[in-house]
mmCIF file of C-alpha atoms in Angstrom:
data_model
loop_
_atom_site.group_PDB
_atom_site.id
_atom_site.type_symbol
_atom_site.label_atom_id
_atom_site.label_comp_id
_atom_site.label_asym_id
_atom_site.label_seq_id
_atom_site.Cartn_x
_atom_site.Cartn_y
_atom_site.Cartn_z
ATOM 1 C CA UNK A 183 47.920 170.716 -46.653
ATOM 2 C CA UNK A 184 50.051 172.657 -48.766
ATOM 3 C CA UNK A 185 47.281 175.244 -49.359
ATOM 4 C CA UNK A 186 46.651 175.110 -44.963
ATOM 5 C CA UNK A 187 50.387 175.402 -43.960
ATOM 6 C CA UNK A 188 51.015 178.145 -47.482
ATOM 7 C CA UNK A 189 47.838 180.258 -44.901
ATOM 8 C CA UNK A 190 48.750 179.913 -41.695
ATOM 9 C CA UNK A 191 52.908 181.104 -43.429
ATOM 10 C CA UNK A 192 50.741 183.747 -44.573
ATOM 11 C CA UNK A 193 49.176 184.909 -41.728
ATOM 12 C CA UNK A 194 52.275 184.399 -39.220
ATOM 13 C CA UNK A 195 53.896 186.444 -41.441
ATOM 14 C CA UNK A 196 51.231 189.328 -41.503
ATOM 15 C CA UNK A 197 50.463 189.316 -38.010
ATOM 16 C CA UNK A 198 54.057 190.028 -36.495
ATOM 17 C CA UNK A 199 54.531 192.947 -38.618
ATOM 18 C CA UNK A 200 53.458 195.209 -35.755
ATOM 19 C CA UNK A 201 56.217 193.882 -33.928
ATOM 20 C CA UNK A 202 58.733 196.103 -32.808
ATOM 21 C CA UNK A 203 62.415 193.959 -33.673
ATOM 22 C CA UNK A 204 63.273 194.990 -38.016
ATOM 23 C CA UNK A 205 63.803 192.392 -40.773
ATOM 24 C CA UNK A 206 65.930 190.166 -40.944
ATOM 25 C CA UNK A 207 66.495 190.976 -44.531
ATOM 26 C CA UNK A 208 67.378 193.752 -44.646
ATOM 27 C CA UNK A 209 69.812 193.235 -41.533
ATOM 28 C CA UNK A 210 71.508 190.509 -43.512
ATOM 29 C CA UNK A 211 73.431 193.019 -45.137
ATOM 30 C CA UNK A 212 74.564 195.326 -41.948
ATOM 31 C CA UNK A 213 76.289 191.709 -40.497
ATOM 32 C CA UNK A 214 79.721 193.413 -39.311
ATOM 33 C CA UNK A 215 83.038 191.386 -40.406
ATOM 34 C CA UNK A 216 83.884 189.618 -37.448
ATOM 35 C CA UNK A 217 80.898 188.113 -37.678
ATOM 36 C CA UNK A 218 81.764 186.540 -41.510
ATOM 37 C CA UNK A 219 84.885 186.221 -39.884
ATOM 38 C CA UNK A 220 83.605 183.788 -37.240
ATOM 39 C CA UNK A 221 82.288 180.679 -39.868
ATOM 40 C CA UNK A 222 80.175 179.429 -37.169
ATOM 41 C CA UNK A 223 78.179 182.557 -36.731
ATOM 42 C CA UNK A 224 78.144 183.067 -39.769
ATOM 43 C CA UNK A 225 76.427 179.797 -40.072
ATOM 44 C CA UNK A 226 73.865 180.054 -36.921
ATOM 45 C CA UNK A 227 73.547 183.668 -38.334
ATOM 46 C CA UNK A 228 71.900 182.709 -41.565
ATOM 47 C CA UNK A 229 69.993 179.751 -40.003
ATOM 48 C CA UNK A 230 67.773 182.167 -37.726
ATOM 49 C CA UNK A 231 67.056 184.080 -40.932
ATOM 50 C CA UNK A 232 65.886 180.998 -43.078
ATOM 51 C CA UNK A 233 63.547 180.990 -39.945
ATOM 52 C CA UNK A 234 62.717 184.571 -39.801
ATOM 53 C CA UNK A 235 61.802 183.976 -43.745
ATOM 54 C CA UNK A 236 59.584 180.856 -43.222
ATOM 55 C CA UNK A 237 57.594 181.885 -40.098
ATOM 56 C CA UNK A 238 58.073 185.585 -40.376
ATOM 57 C CA UNK A 239 59.584 185.947 -36.791
ATOM 58 C CA UNK A 240 62.395 188.200 -36.179
ATOM 59 C CA UNK A 241 65.976 186.568 -35.871
ATOM 60 C CA UNK A 242 66.634 188.334 -33.546
ATOM 61 C CA UNK A 243 63.802 186.962 -30.663
ATOM 62 C CA UNK A 244 65.760 183.157 -31.526
ATOM 63 C CA UNK A 245 68.891 184.719 -31.014
ATOM 64 C CA UNK A 246 68.113 185.786 -27.741
ATOM 65 C CA UNK A 247 66.441 182.440 -26.382
ATOM 66 C CA UNK A 248 69.503 181.066 -28.607
ATOM 67 C CA UNK A 249 72.059 183.052 -26.263
ATOM 68 C CA UNK A 250 69.833 182.684 -23.025
ATOM 69 C CA UNK A 251 70.078 179.236 -23.022
ATOM 70 C CA UNK A 252 73.724 178.509 -24.230
ATOM 71 C CA UNK A 253 74.804 181.215 -20.775
ATOM 72 C CA UNK A 254 71.821 178.571 -19.061
ATOM 73 C CA UNK A 255 74.648 175.686 -19.811
ATOM 74 C CA UNK A 256 78.105 176.780 -18.927
ATOM 75 C CA UNK A 257 79.794 173.929 -16.610
ATOM 76 C CA UNK A 258 82.171 174.407 -14.039
ATOM 77 C CA UNK A 259 85.926 172.983 -14.712
ATOM 78 C CA UNK A 260 84.865 170.313 -12.354
ATOM 79 C CA UNK A 261 82.224 168.570 -14.668
ATOM 80 C CA UNK A 262 83.075 166.353 -17.155
ATOM 81 C CA UNK A 263 81.706 166.984 -20.909
ATOM 82 C CA UNK A 264 79.645 165.258 -22.538
ATOM 83 C CA UNK A 265 78.908 164.131 -25.967
ATOM 84 C CA UNK A 266 76.259 166.001 -28.068
ATOM 85 C CA UNK A 267 75.486 165.722 -30.793
ATOM 86 C CA UNK A 268 76.883 168.623 -32.699
ATOM 87 C CA UNK A 269 74.593 171.547 -33.412
ATOM 88 C CA UNK A 270 74.547 175.269 -34.327
ATOM 89 C CA UNK A 271 72.089 176.040 -32.075
ATOM 90 C CA UNK A 272 72.193 175.612 -28.248
ATOM 91 C CA UNK A 273 68.133 175.568 -27.459
ATOM 92 C CA UNK A 274 67.556 172.335 -25.280
ATOM 93 C CA UNK A 275 63.696 171.671 -24.994
ATOM 94 C CA UNK A 276 63.133 168.791 -21.949
ATOM 95 C CA UNK A 277 62.087 164.837 -23.886
ATOM 96 C CA UNK A 278 58.649 165.498 -21.723
ATOM 97 C CA UNK A 279 57.775 169.180 -23.218
ATOM 98 C CA UNK A 280 59.413 167.350 -26.296
ATOM 99 C CA UNK A 281 57.585 164.279 -26.603
ATOM 100 C CA UNK A 282 54.857 164.730 -24.316
ATOM 101 C CA UNK A 283 54.007 164.058 -20.173
ATOM 102 C CA UNK A 284 52.697 161.249 -20.718
ATOM 103 C CA UNK A 285 54.330 160.262 -23.954
ATOM 104 C CA UNK A 286 55.973 156.442 -23.255
ATOM 105 C CA UNK A 287 58.723 157.619 -25.763
ATOM 106 C CA UNK A 288 61.348 160.174 -24.832
ATOM 107 C CA UNK A 289 62.448 159.388 -27.934
ATOM 108 C CA UNK A 290 59.534 159.651 -30.120
ATOM 109 C CA UNK A 291 60.179 161.893 -33.445
ATOM 110 C CA UNK A 292 56.460 160.720 -35.458
ATOM 111 C CA UNK A 293 54.857 164.454 -35.284
ATOM 112 C CA UNK A 294 51.797 162.341 -35.096
ATOM 113 C CA UNK A 295 52.352 160.633 -31.957
ATOM 114 C CA UNK A 296 54.080 163.378 -30.757
ATOM 115 C CA UNK A 297 50.651 166.192 -31.690
ATOM 116 C CA UNK A 298 48.932 163.825 -29.859
ATOM 117 C CA UNK A 299 50.614 163.200 -26.796
ATOM 118 C CA UNK A 300 50.490 167.006 -26.346
ATOM 119 C CA UNK A 301 53.764 167.786 -27.109
ATOM 120 C CA UNK A 302 55.361 170.430 -28.946
ATOM 121 C CA UNK A 303 57.676 168.765 -30.954
ATOM 122 C CA UNK A 304 58.065 169.737 -34.764
ATOM 123 C CA UNK A 305 59.703 169.198 -37.994
ATOM 124 C CA UNK A 306 61.027 172.036 -39.355
ATOM 125 C CA UNK A 307 62.811 170.393 -42.009
ATOM 126 C CA UNK A 308 60.502 168.338 -43.789
ATOM 127 C CA UNK A 309 61.715 165.070 -43.455
ATOM 128 C CA UNK A 310 58.596 163.837 -41.402
ATOM 129 C CA UNK A 311 60.485 163.338 -38.135
ATOM 130 C CA UNK A 312 60.515 165.581 -34.965
ATOM 131 C CA UNK A 313 63.857 165.218 -34.009
ATOM 132 C CA UNK A 314 64.751 167.347 -31.145
ATOM 133 C CA UNK A 315 68.728 167.022 -31.685
ATOM 134 C CA UNK A 316 67.654 168.568 -34.643
ATOM 135 C CA UNK A 317 67.720 172.333 -35.251
ATOM 136 C CA UNK A 318 65.658 173.177 -37.837
ATOM 137 C CA UNK A 319 62.917 170.889 -35.867
ATOM 138 C CA UNK A 320 64.088 172.502 -32.301
ATOM 139 C CA UNK A 321 63.930 176.903 -33.871
ATOM 140 C CA UNK A 322 60.331 175.655 -35.545
ATOM 141 C CA UNK A 323 58.993 173.675 -32.243
ATOM 142 C CA UNK A 324 60.008 176.825 -30.063
ATOM 143 C CA UNK A 325 58.445 179.724 -32.172
ATOM 144 C CA UNK A 326 55.414 177.511 -32.698
ATOM 145 C CA UNK A 327 55.583 177.577 -29.273
ATOM 146 C CA UNK A 328 55.832 181.089 -28.657
ATOM 147 C CA UNK A 329 53.581 181.766 -31.619
ATOM 148 C CA UNK A 330 50.240 179.738 -29.915
ATOM 149 C CA UNK A 331 50.529 183.066 -27.211
ATOM 150 C CA UNK A 332 50.248 186.186 -30.102
ATOM 151 C CA UNK A 333 52.413 187.644 -31.942
ATOM 152 C CA UNK A 334 52.863 191.212 -29.985
ATOM 153 C CA UNK A 335 55.543 191.831 -28.071
ATOM 154 C CA UNK A 336 53.892 191.292 -25.516
ATOM 155 C CA UNK A 337 52.218 187.838 -26.315
ATOM 156 C CA UNK A 338 56.327 186.953 -26.941
ATOM 157 C CA UNK A 339 56.746 187.743 -23.600
ATOM 158 C CA UNK A 340 53.868 185.981 -22.175
ATOM 159 C CA UNK A 341 55.023 182.573 -24.448
ATOM 160 C CA UNK A 342 58.253 182.738 -23.163
ATOM 161 C CA UNK A 343 57.221 183.014 -19.121
ATOM 162 C CA UNK A 344 55.521 180.138 -20.492
ATOM 163 C CA UNK A 345 57.654 178.053 -21.265
ATOM 164 C CA UNK A 346 60.855 179.198 -18.960
ATOM 165 C CA UNK A 347 58.214 180.033 -15.831
ATOM 166 C CA UNK A 348 60.711 182.238 -14.252
ATOM 167 C CA UNK A 349 60.583 186.537 -14.736
ATOM 168 C CA UNK A 350 64.042 186.285 -15.102
ATOM 169 C CA UNK A 351 65.064 184.322 -18.432
ATOM 170 C CA UNK A 352 62.000 186.774 -19.995
ATOM 171 C CA UNK A 353 63.780 190.152 -19.647
ATOM 172 C CA UNK A 354 66.794 188.847 -20.216
ATOM 173 C CA UNK A 355 65.559 187.006 -23.458
ATOM 174 C CA UNK A 356 64.241 190.627 -23.581
ATOM 175 C CA UNK A 357 66.951 192.629 -23.394
ATOM 176 C CA UNK A 358 69.610 190.212 -25.505
ATOM 177 C CA UNK A 359 67.110 190.561 -28.086
ATOM 178 C CA UNK A 360 67.420 194.639 -28.054
ATOM 179 C CA UNK A 361 70.680 194.346 -28.521
ATOM 180 C CA UNK A 362 71.345 191.700 -31.007
ATOM 181 C CA UNK A 363 68.679 194.359 -33.398
ATOM 182 C CA UNK A 364 71.098 197.337 -32.751
ATOM 183 C CA UNK A 365 73.690 195.759 -33.553
ATOM 184 C CA UNK A 366 72.440 193.178 -36.615
ATOM 185 C CA UNK A 367 75.012 190.622 -35.751
ATOM 186 C CA UNK A 368 76.298 187.366 -33.268
ATOM 187 C CA UNK A 369 79.825 188.892 -32.697
ATOM 188 C CA UNK A 370 79.108 190.959 -30.055
ATOM 189 C CA UNK A 371 81.854 189.247 -26.755
ATOM 190 C CA UNK A 372 83.942 192.119 -27.202
ATOM 191 C CA UNK A 373 85.037 193.689 -23.597
ATOM 192 C CA UNK A 374 87.220 196.724 -22.578
ATOM 193 C CA UNK A 375 88.915 197.521 -19.106
ATOM 194 C CA UNK A 376 86.814 200.120 -17.547
ATOM 195 C CA UNK A 377 89.486 203.004 -16.880
ATOM 196 C CA UNK A 378 90.825 204.635 -20.440
ATOM 197 C CA UNK A 379 94.677 204.089 -20.982
ATOM 198 C CA UNK A 380 94.882 207.690 -20.429
ATOM 199 C CA UNK A 381 94.365 207.809 -17.180
ATOM 200 C CA UNK A 382 96.497 207.426 -14.317
ATOM 201 C CA UNK A 383 95.272 204.154 -11.733
ATOM 202 C CA UNK A 384 96.344 201.422 -10.282
ATOM 203 C CA UNK A 385 94.522 198.136 -8.305
ATOM 204 C CA UNK A 386 95.176 194.286 -7.487
ATOM 205 C CA UNK A 387 93.297 190.937 -6.729
ATOM 206 C CA UNK A 388 91.335 192.026 -3.718
ATOM 207 C CA UNK A 389 88.904 189.467 -4.226
ATOM 208 C CA UNK A 390 87.846 188.219 -1.037
ATOM 209 C CA UNK A 391 89.151 190.630 1.867
ATOM 210 C CA UNK A 392 87.528 191.005 4.794
ATOM 211 C CA UNK A 393 85.128 193.830 4.946
ATOM 212 C CA UNK A 394 83.382 195.201 8.155
ATOM 213 C CA UNK A 395 80.933 198.017 7.431
ATOM 214 C CA UNK A 396 77.225 196.735 7.633
ATOM 215 C CA UNK A 397 78.686 193.552 9.240
ATOM 216 C CA UNK A 398 80.433 191.088 8.121
ATOM 217 C CA UNK A 399 81.207 189.765 4.655
ATOM 218 C CA UNK A 400 83.965 189.710 2.293
ATOM 219 C CA UNK A 401 84.741 191.397 -1.020
ATOM 220 C CA UNK A 402 83.692 190.410 -4.610
ATOM 221 C CA UNK A 403 85.532 192.447 -6.549
ATOM 222 C CA UNK A 404 88.467 194.309 -7.039
ATOM 223 C CA UNK A 405 88.966 198.711 -6.302
ATOM 224 C CA UNK A 406 90.340 200.403 -9.071
ATOM 225 C CA UNK A 407 92.278 203.179 -7.707
ATOM 226 C CA UNK A 408 91.948 206.623 -9.840
ATOM 227 C CA UNK A 409 91.143 210.317 -9.818
ATOM 228 C CA UNK A 410 88.308 211.648 -8.738
ATOM 229 C CA UNK A 411 86.083 212.283 -11.973
ATOM 230 C CA UNK A 412 87.735 210.013 -14.114
ATOM 231 C CA UNK A 413 85.292 208.234 -16.737
ATOM 232 C CA UNK A 414 84.402 204.753 -15.949
ATOM 233 C CA UNK A 415 83.081 202.667 -18.984
ATOM 234 C CA UNK A 416 81.295 200.304 -20.602
ATOM 235 C CA UNK A 417 82.695 196.493 -19.756
ATOM 236 C CA UNK A 418 80.772 194.773 -23.051
ATOM 237 C CA UNK A 419 78.004 194.753 -25.227
ATOM 238 C CA UNK A 420 74.945 194.359 -22.958
ATOM 239 C CA UNK A 421 71.922 196.563 -21.509
ATOM 240 C CA UNK A 422 72.318 199.246 -18.398
ATOM 241 C CA UNK A 423 69.543 197.520 -15.323
ATOM 242 C CA UNK A 424 69.687 199.423 -12.204
ATOM 243 C CA UNK A 425 71.370 203.045 -11.967
ATOM 244 C CA UNK A 426 71.031 204.516 -8.057
ATOM 245 C CA UNK A 427 72.108 204.512 -5.322
ATOM 246 C CA UNK A 428 72.583 201.624 -2.302
ATOM 247 C CA UNK A 429 74.008 201.809 0.846
ATOM 248 C CA UNK A 430 77.254 199.897 0.585
ATOM 249 C CA UNK A 431 77.587 200.498 -3.645
ATOM 250 C CA UNK A 432 76.832 204.422 -2.929
ATOM 251 C CA UNK A 433 76.039 205.783 -6.466
ATOM 252 C CA UNK A 434 75.968 202.406 -8.589
ATOM 253 C CA UNK A 435 75.031 200.991 -12.358
ATOM 254 C CA UNK A 436 74.425 197.730 -13.150
ATOM 255 C CA UNK A 437 75.054 196.372 -16.751
ATOM 256 C CA UNK A 438 74.067 192.745 -18.390
ATOM 257 C CA UNK A 439 76.309 191.386 -20.599
ATOM 258 C CA UNK A 440 76.096 188.976 -23.679
ATOM 259 C CA UNK A 441 77.400 186.284 -21.492
ATOM 260 C CA UNK A 442 74.441 186.747 -18.820
ATOM 261 C CA UNK A 443 76.971 188.540 -16.632
ATOM 262 C CA UNK A 444 75.942 191.344 -14.357
ATOM 263 C CA UNK A 445 79.131 194.257 -14.181
ATOM 264 C CA UNK A 446 78.843 196.191 -11.476
ATOM 265 C CA UNK A 447 80.184 199.697 -11.076
ATOM 266 C CA UNK A 448 80.601 201.264 -7.619
ATOM 267 C CA UNK A 449 81.547 204.380 -5.182
ATOM 268 C CA UNK A 450 80.275 206.521 -8.376
ATOM 269 C CA UNK A 451 80.605 210.456 -7.961
ATOM 270 C CA UNK A 452 78.041 210.960 -10.794
ATOM 271 C CA UNK A 453 76.630 209.104 -14.376
ATOM 272 C CA UNK A 454 76.701 209.751 -17.250
ATOM 273 C CA UNK A 455 73.940 212.424 -18.277
ATOM 274 C CA UNK A 456 70.573 210.706 -19.528
ATOM 275 C CA UNK A 457 71.926 207.008 -18.536
ATOM 276 C CA UNK A 458 68.698 205.080 -17.530
ATOM 277 C CA UNK A 459 67.347 201.278 -17.304
ATOM 278 C CA UNK A 460 67.720 199.709 -20.599
ATOM 279 C CA UNK A 461 70.067 201.856 -22.425
ATOM 280 C CA UNK A 462 71.981 199.438 -24.523
ATOM 281 C CA UNK A 463 75.766 199.985 -24.124
ATOM 282 C CA UNK A 464 79.298 198.605 -25.834
ATOM 283 C CA UNK A 465 82.405 198.233 -24.840
ATOM 284 C CA UNK A 466 84.252 201.582 -24.047
ATOM 285 C CA UNK A 467 81.028 203.551 -23.622
ATOM 286 C CA UNK A 468 81.338 206.088 -21.134
ATOM 287 C CA UNK A 469 78.858 204.922 -18.358
ATOM 288 C CA UNK A 470 79.725 207.364 -15.139
ATOM 289 C CA UNK A 471 82.744 208.927 -13.055
ATOM 290 C CA UNK A 472 84.763 207.691 -10.712
ATOM 291 C CA UNK A 473 83.742 209.029 -6.273
ATOM 292 C CA UNK A 474 84.258 207.658 -3.141
ATOM 293 C CA UNK A 475 80.039 207.475 -2.552
ATOM 294 C CA UNK A 476 78.662 204.840 -0.282
ATOM 295 C CA UNK A 477 78.465 203.295 3.026
ATOM 296 C CA UNK A 478 75.483 204.942 4.378
ATOM 297 C CA UNK A 479 72.110 207.253 3.191
ATOM 298 C CA UNK A 480 71.703 208.244 -0.571
ATOM 299 C CA UNK A 481 74.153 211.209 -1.143
ATOM 300 C CA UNK A 482 77.024 209.554 2.128
ATOM 301 C CA UNK A 483 80.568 210.352 0.068
ATOM 302 C CA UNK A 484 84.182 210.994 1.211
ATOM 303 C CA UNK A 485 84.120 207.420 3.628
ATOM 304 C CA UNK A 486 87.454 206.248 1.645
ATOM 305 C CA UNK A 487 89.771 207.286 -1.222
ATOM 306 C CA UNK A 488 88.369 207.889 -5.025
ATOM 307 C CA UNK A 489 87.624 204.706 -6.643
ATOM 308 C CA UNK A 490 86.054 202.479 -8.808
ATOM 309 C CA UNK A 491 84.815 199.310 -7.124
ATOM 310 C CA UNK A 492 84.017 196.665 -9.923
ATOM 311 C CA UNK A 493 82.092 192.735 -9.831
ATOM 312 C CA UNK A 494 80.700 190.281 -11.942
ATOM 313 C CA UNK A 495 77.741 188.085 -11.237
ATOM 314 C CA UNK A 496 76.843 185.042 -13.109
ATOM 315 C CA UNK A 497 72.704 184.251 -13.823
ATOM 316 C CA UNK A 498 72.434 180.215 -12.623
ATOM 317 C CA UNK A 499 68.789 180.631 -13.556
ATOM 318 C CA UNK A 500 67.450 181.491 -9.971
ATOM 319 C CA UNK A 501 69.787 183.351 -7.978
ATOM 320 C CA UNK A 502 73.013 184.636 -9.031
ATOM 321 C CA UNK A 503 76.953 183.882 -7.836
ATOM 322 C CA UNK A 504 80.435 186.865 -8.143
ATOM 323 C CA UNK A 505 83.451 185.303 -8.938
ATOM 324 C CA UNK A 506 86.609 186.977 -9.206
ATOM 325 C CA UNK A 507 87.401 189.749 -12.003
ATOM 326 C CA UNK A 508 90.734 190.363 -11.662
ATOM 327 C CA UNK A 509 91.502 188.072 -14.291
ATOM 328 C CA UNK A 510 89.758 189.601 -16.506
ATOM 329 C CA UNK A 511 90.526 192.752 -15.808
ATOM 330 C CA UNK A 512 94.085 191.979 -16.739
ATOM 331 C CA UNK A 513 93.188 190.423 -19.349
ATOM 332 C CA UNK A 514 91.143 193.678 -20.579
ATOM 333 C CA UNK A 515 94.081 195.756 -19.312
ATOM 334 C CA UNK A 516 96.363 193.854 -22.058
ATOM 335 C CA UNK A 517 94.032 194.061 -24.978
ATOM 336 C CA UNK A 518 93.316 198.384 -24.135
ATOM 337 C CA UNK A 519 96.804 198.450 -24.833
ATOM 338 C CA UNK A 520 98.231 196.157 -26.869
ATOM 339 C CA UNK A 521 95.817 198.429 -29.629
ATOM 340 C CA UNK A 522 97.361 201.273 -28.251
ATOM 341 C CA UNK A 523 100.974 199.437 -29.964
ATOM 342 C CA UNK A 524 99.118 198.997 -33.358
#
């Protein structure tokens, strides 16, 4: 049995060698001081890297799945907290999938009976139990499930779709993996105010204000008034999803950050040269420039004073909902000026 497992692990490592993400072994030396300063993130990253050494799967893939699950589990303020086992990871495999749909025991931890009923539960730490509240068991089960579809990048996307049954989840997890692979760390929740501090601007809360052009609707964002051509900055670490025109926002950019929040920058005069969907950006990076485009066919401009319309949307799994960005802008603005004083 030991020889068989050794052969399987060696074949896994060889098969994923062609995967586009780089090795976590070399990444370990480049982990930022920010990640090291947070003991939980440090321990979580070490766990992901340990799984890479065992299974040969680049750790950014595992981290991306964990981060996606983490963003899907955010509760509303009204929802009471639930007591759950303390874990490093957020991946929650449903009992029916873990134990097998026909398994009469929803809390089955016996790898043999789980396998008999077609469950994906696995013993990842070698204690003889397949516990869906154990981080190593959960990660091992997820990795083995995805690996059953192949080891190339496209095979992993197919495996993700088979698990989530949702194209948007596959896209978001793939984007997260690319960002983790670039920065080689987990502490990617930093943000920046969308206008540089050396430029003049003004704004106040405009959330929910009525809008009439194109039909009765409410204002889903905050308007930041600034001079024409003022740089517009990325508000977080993330991936550009949209660059182009829509009739309401004019020339606009959409970016999804590592918290699975979609950031919407509208009414621009132009984009940064070469910016395109799929580009990875970071806080404070120039994306485009303030303008007055929108409210018409492509190229329409000048129907209102130049300003940036900034919106934030959270992913709920099968839809996105807008929320008021004003409190976040005030916080990022304070942080921007506090850095200036130091």
